[in-house]
Rosetta silent file (secondary structure, phi, psi, omega in degrees, C-alpha in Angstrom):
SEQUENCE: MSGQRIYKNDQESVAAVLSKGLRASLQSASLITGQQVVALDFVSDAPPAEVTMEGEDFVLPTTEGGGFAGLASSATDLLDKVNKMPFDQIGTNLMGS
SCORE:     score description
SCORE:     0.000 S_00000001
   1 L     0.000  122.650 -178.714   -1.042  -10.979  -23.143 S_00000001
   2 L   -77.554  139.587  176.052   -2.605  -12.468  -20.071 S_00000001
   3 L    86.297  -11.751  179.950   -0.877  -11.924  -16.695 S_00000001
   4 L   -84.541  135.376 -179.844    1.327   -9.053  -17.903 S_00000001
   5 L  -114.409  141.654  174.572    1.048   -5.831  -15.907 S_00000001
   6 L  -114.433  128.367 -178.301    1.851   -2.352  -17.053 S_00000001
   7 L  -100.583  148.881 -176.724    2.643    0.170  -14.338 S_00000001
   8 L   -67.210  -34.524 -176.968    1.865    3.885  -14.523 S_00000001
   9 L  -154.117  173.876 -178.509    5.310    4.985  -13.342 S_00000001
  10 H   -62.033  -39.063 -178.655    8.647    3.770  -11.992 S_00000001
  11 H   -61.340  -40.103  179.015    7.556    4.166   -8.366 S_00000001
  12 H   -66.205  -39.340  179.945    4.596    1.834   -8.924 S_00000001
  13 H   -70.843  -36.699  176.199    6.797   -0.801  -10.572 S_00000001
  14 H   -65.596  -41.784  177.729    9.393   -0.596   -7.765 S_00000001
  15 H   -59.734  -37.280 -179.895    6.598   -0.978   -5.205 S_00000001
  16 H   -64.503  -44.967 -179.047    5.432   -4.106   -7.043 S_00000001
  17 H   -73.297  -30.838  175.338    8.829   -5.831   -6.873 S_00000001
  18 H   -65.991  -37.535  178.783    9.335   -4.773   -3.245 S_00000001
  19 H   -67.063  -22.356  176.433    5.985   -6.363   -2.376 S_00000001
  20 L   -86.373   -3.159  175.092    7.300   -9.587   -3.945 S_00000001
  21 L   103.370   13.970  178.544   10.310   -9.467   -1.578 S_00000001
  22 E   -63.194  125.339  179.462   13.083   -7.816   -3.623 S_00000001
  23 E  -140.854  155.097  177.026   15.898   -6.956   -1.206 S_00000001
  24 E  -105.178  147.934  174.850   19.560   -5.994   -1.476 S_00000001
  25 E  -145.455  152.274  177.218   22.357   -7.564    0.541 S_00000001
  26 E   -94.055  122.803 -176.958   26.118   -7.129    0.811 S_00000001
  27 E  -127.773  149.791  177.751   27.910  -10.397    0.077 S_00000001
  28 E   -75.194  131.448  177.796   31.535  -11.474    0.001 S_00000001
  29 L   -99.208  -26.371 -177.724   32.829  -12.122   -3.493 S_00000001
  30 L  -151.615  127.518  175.489   36.348  -13.205   -2.501 S_00000001
  31 L   -71.348  -30.492 -176.368   37.889  -14.356    0.763 S_00000001
  32 L   -72.359  -50.008 -175.887   41.343  -13.503   -0.577 S_00000001
  33 L   -91.658  -17.005 -176.698   40.757   -9.898   -1.650 S_00000001
  34 L    77.969    8.701 -179.368   37.860   -9.081    0.675 S_00000001
  35 L   -62.422  140.786  178.528   35.884   -7.827   -2.329 S_00000001
  36 E  -126.330  155.002  179.129   32.158   -7.481   -1.734 S_00000001
  37 E  -131.727  156.142  173.532   29.187   -7.142   -4.076 S_00000001
  38 E   -93.463  121.952  179.895   25.609   -5.970   -3.721 S_00000001
  39 E  -106.500  140.147  175.621   23.262   -8.851   -4.503 S_00000001
  40 E  -109.753  122.393 -178.445   19.595   -8.444   -5.396 S_00000001
  41 E  -138.399  155.497  172.041   17.366  -11.360   -4.379 S_00000001
  42 E   -92.648  120.446 -177.428   13.702  -12.077   -3.791 S_00000001
  43 L  -103.971  118.561 -172.766   13.268  -13.020   -0.119 S_00000001
  44 L   -63.683  -34.670 -177.181   10.117  -15.055    0.513 S_00000001
  45 L  -107.272   28.023 -179.126    9.583  -13.951    4.142 S_00000001
  46 L   -66.715  136.778  176.992   10.675  -10.312    3.731 S_00000001
  47 L   -67.921  156.615  179.584    8.753   -7.859    5.885 S_00000001
  48 L   -56.687  145.692  179.618    6.660   -5.256    4.034 S_00000001
  49 L  -138.931  145.775  178.405    8.652   -2.285    2.717 S_00000001
  50 L   -99.201  154.446  176.212    7.711    1.091    1.333 S_00000001
  51 L   -72.750  124.477  175.032    9.259    2.771   -1.682 S_00000001
  52 E  -125.523  156.077 -178.410   11.765    5.395   -0.551 S_00000001
  53 E  -132.636  151.343  172.421   13.953    7.678   -2.590 S_00000001
  54 E  -123.595  102.074 -171.970   17.167    9.563   -2.107 S_00000001
  55 L    67.910 -123.875  178.999   17.064   12.394   -4.599 S_00000001
  56 L   -96.868    2.918 -175.779   16.084   10.787   -7.902 S_00000001
  57 E  -102.930  140.274  175.121   17.284    7.299   -6.877 S_00000001
  58 E   -77.729  142.206  177.649   15.208    4.509   -5.381 S_00000001
  59 E  -108.159  119.916 -179.504   16.504    3.043   -2.119 S_00000001
  60 L   -88.586  139.357  174.337   16.063   -0.703   -1.810 S_00000001
  61 L   -66.387  155.756 -177.067   15.510   -2.290    1.591 S_00000001
  62 E  -111.060  163.873  174.076   18.250   -4.640    2.701 S_00000001
  63 L  -135.326  164.574  179.957   18.433   -8.103    4.144 S_00000001
  64 L   -60.047  136.083 -178.771   21.184   -9.946    5.959 S_00000001
  65 L   -68.491  158.636  177.067   23.987  -10.918    3.603 S_00000001
  66 L  -117.728 -134.514  178.830   24.804  -14.467    2.646 S_00000001
  67 H    64.223 -142.721 -177.377   27.767  -15.881    0.795 S_00000001
  68 H   -64.068  -36.738  179.262   30.971  -16.405    2.743 S_00000001
  69 H   -63.543  -40.846  178.008   29.772  -14.231    5.616 S_00000001
  70 H   -65.896  -39.520  178.256   26.647  -16.385    5.960 S_00000001
  71 H   -64.977  -42.141  179.655   28.713  -19.570    5.858 S_00000001
  72 H   -62.712  -41.144  179.054   31.072  -18.242    8.532 S_00000001
  73 H   -64.472  -42.916  178.511   28.113  -17.345   10.742 S_00000001
  74 H   -64.294  -40.581  179.425   26.565  -20.803   10.279 S_00000001
  75 H   -63.966  -40.827  178.507   29.891  -22.492   11.040 S_00000001
  76 H   -63.066  -44.103  178.018   30.249  -20.455   14.237 S_00000001
  77 H   -60.385  -43.504  179.985   26.730  -21.418   15.339 S_00000001
  78 H   -62.991  -45.441  179.644   27.460  -25.091   14.647 S_00000001
  79 H   -62.906  -37.566  176.981   30.740  -24.991   16.604 S_00000001
  80 H   -61.381  -41.373  179.202   28.983  -23.332   19.548 S_00000001
  81 H   -66.655  -42.192  179.327   26.443  -26.170   19.603 S_00000001
  82 H   -63.858  -41.026 -179.512   29.160  -28.833   19.374 S_00000001
  83 H   -65.384  -23.922 -179.852   31.116  -27.187   22.205 S_00000001
  84 L   -84.868   -9.123 -178.558   28.022  -27.341   24.449 S_00000001
  85 L   -72.431  135.380 -177.696   27.628  -31.107   24.011 S_00000001
  86 L   -82.501   72.782 -176.461   28.535  -33.046   27.176 S_00000001
  87 H   -61.116  -37.610  178.774   31.057  -35.430   25.564 S_00000001
  88 H   -61.726  -44.956 -179.658   32.566  -36.450   28.921 S_00000001
  89 H   -66.298  -40.052  178.253   29.166  -37.444   30.271 S_00000001
  90 H   -62.256  -44.344  178.767   28.294  -39.286   27.034 S_00000001
  91 H   -61.720  -43.631  179.285   31.600  -41.200   27.232 S_00000001
  92 H   -62.625  -43.253  179.545   31.014  -42.099   30.895 S_00000001
  93 H   -63.861  -38.902  179.235   27.486  -43.338   30.108 S_00000001
  94 H   -67.643  -38.876  179.128   28.782  -45.462   27.230 S_00000001
  95 H   -64.852  -33.288 -178.461   31.489  -47.001   29.426 S_00000001
  96 H   -79.113  -10.086 -177.074   28.857  -47.945   32.001 S_00000001
  97 L   -79.295    0.000    0.000   26.699  -49.701   29.391 S_00000001
């Protein structure tokens, strides 16, 4: 099979997926219950990461969470930008036109 890779050990295979951008993030699953989940995603612009272990377990690097938390952050940024707009000055300029 062309393109298929076989790795010598688990550490080598984990290193391969980390080099492709595999990262973990904590995301909100429910606004009502506050339940959160760990999501695994490939992040295209992820910085390089080394394979680390805690005992016999691999430790995945993390990235900023998305989901509801990401939406809330984006909404806050948008509101900050809207609040900085000089609506009074815009209105005055329109009245003078």
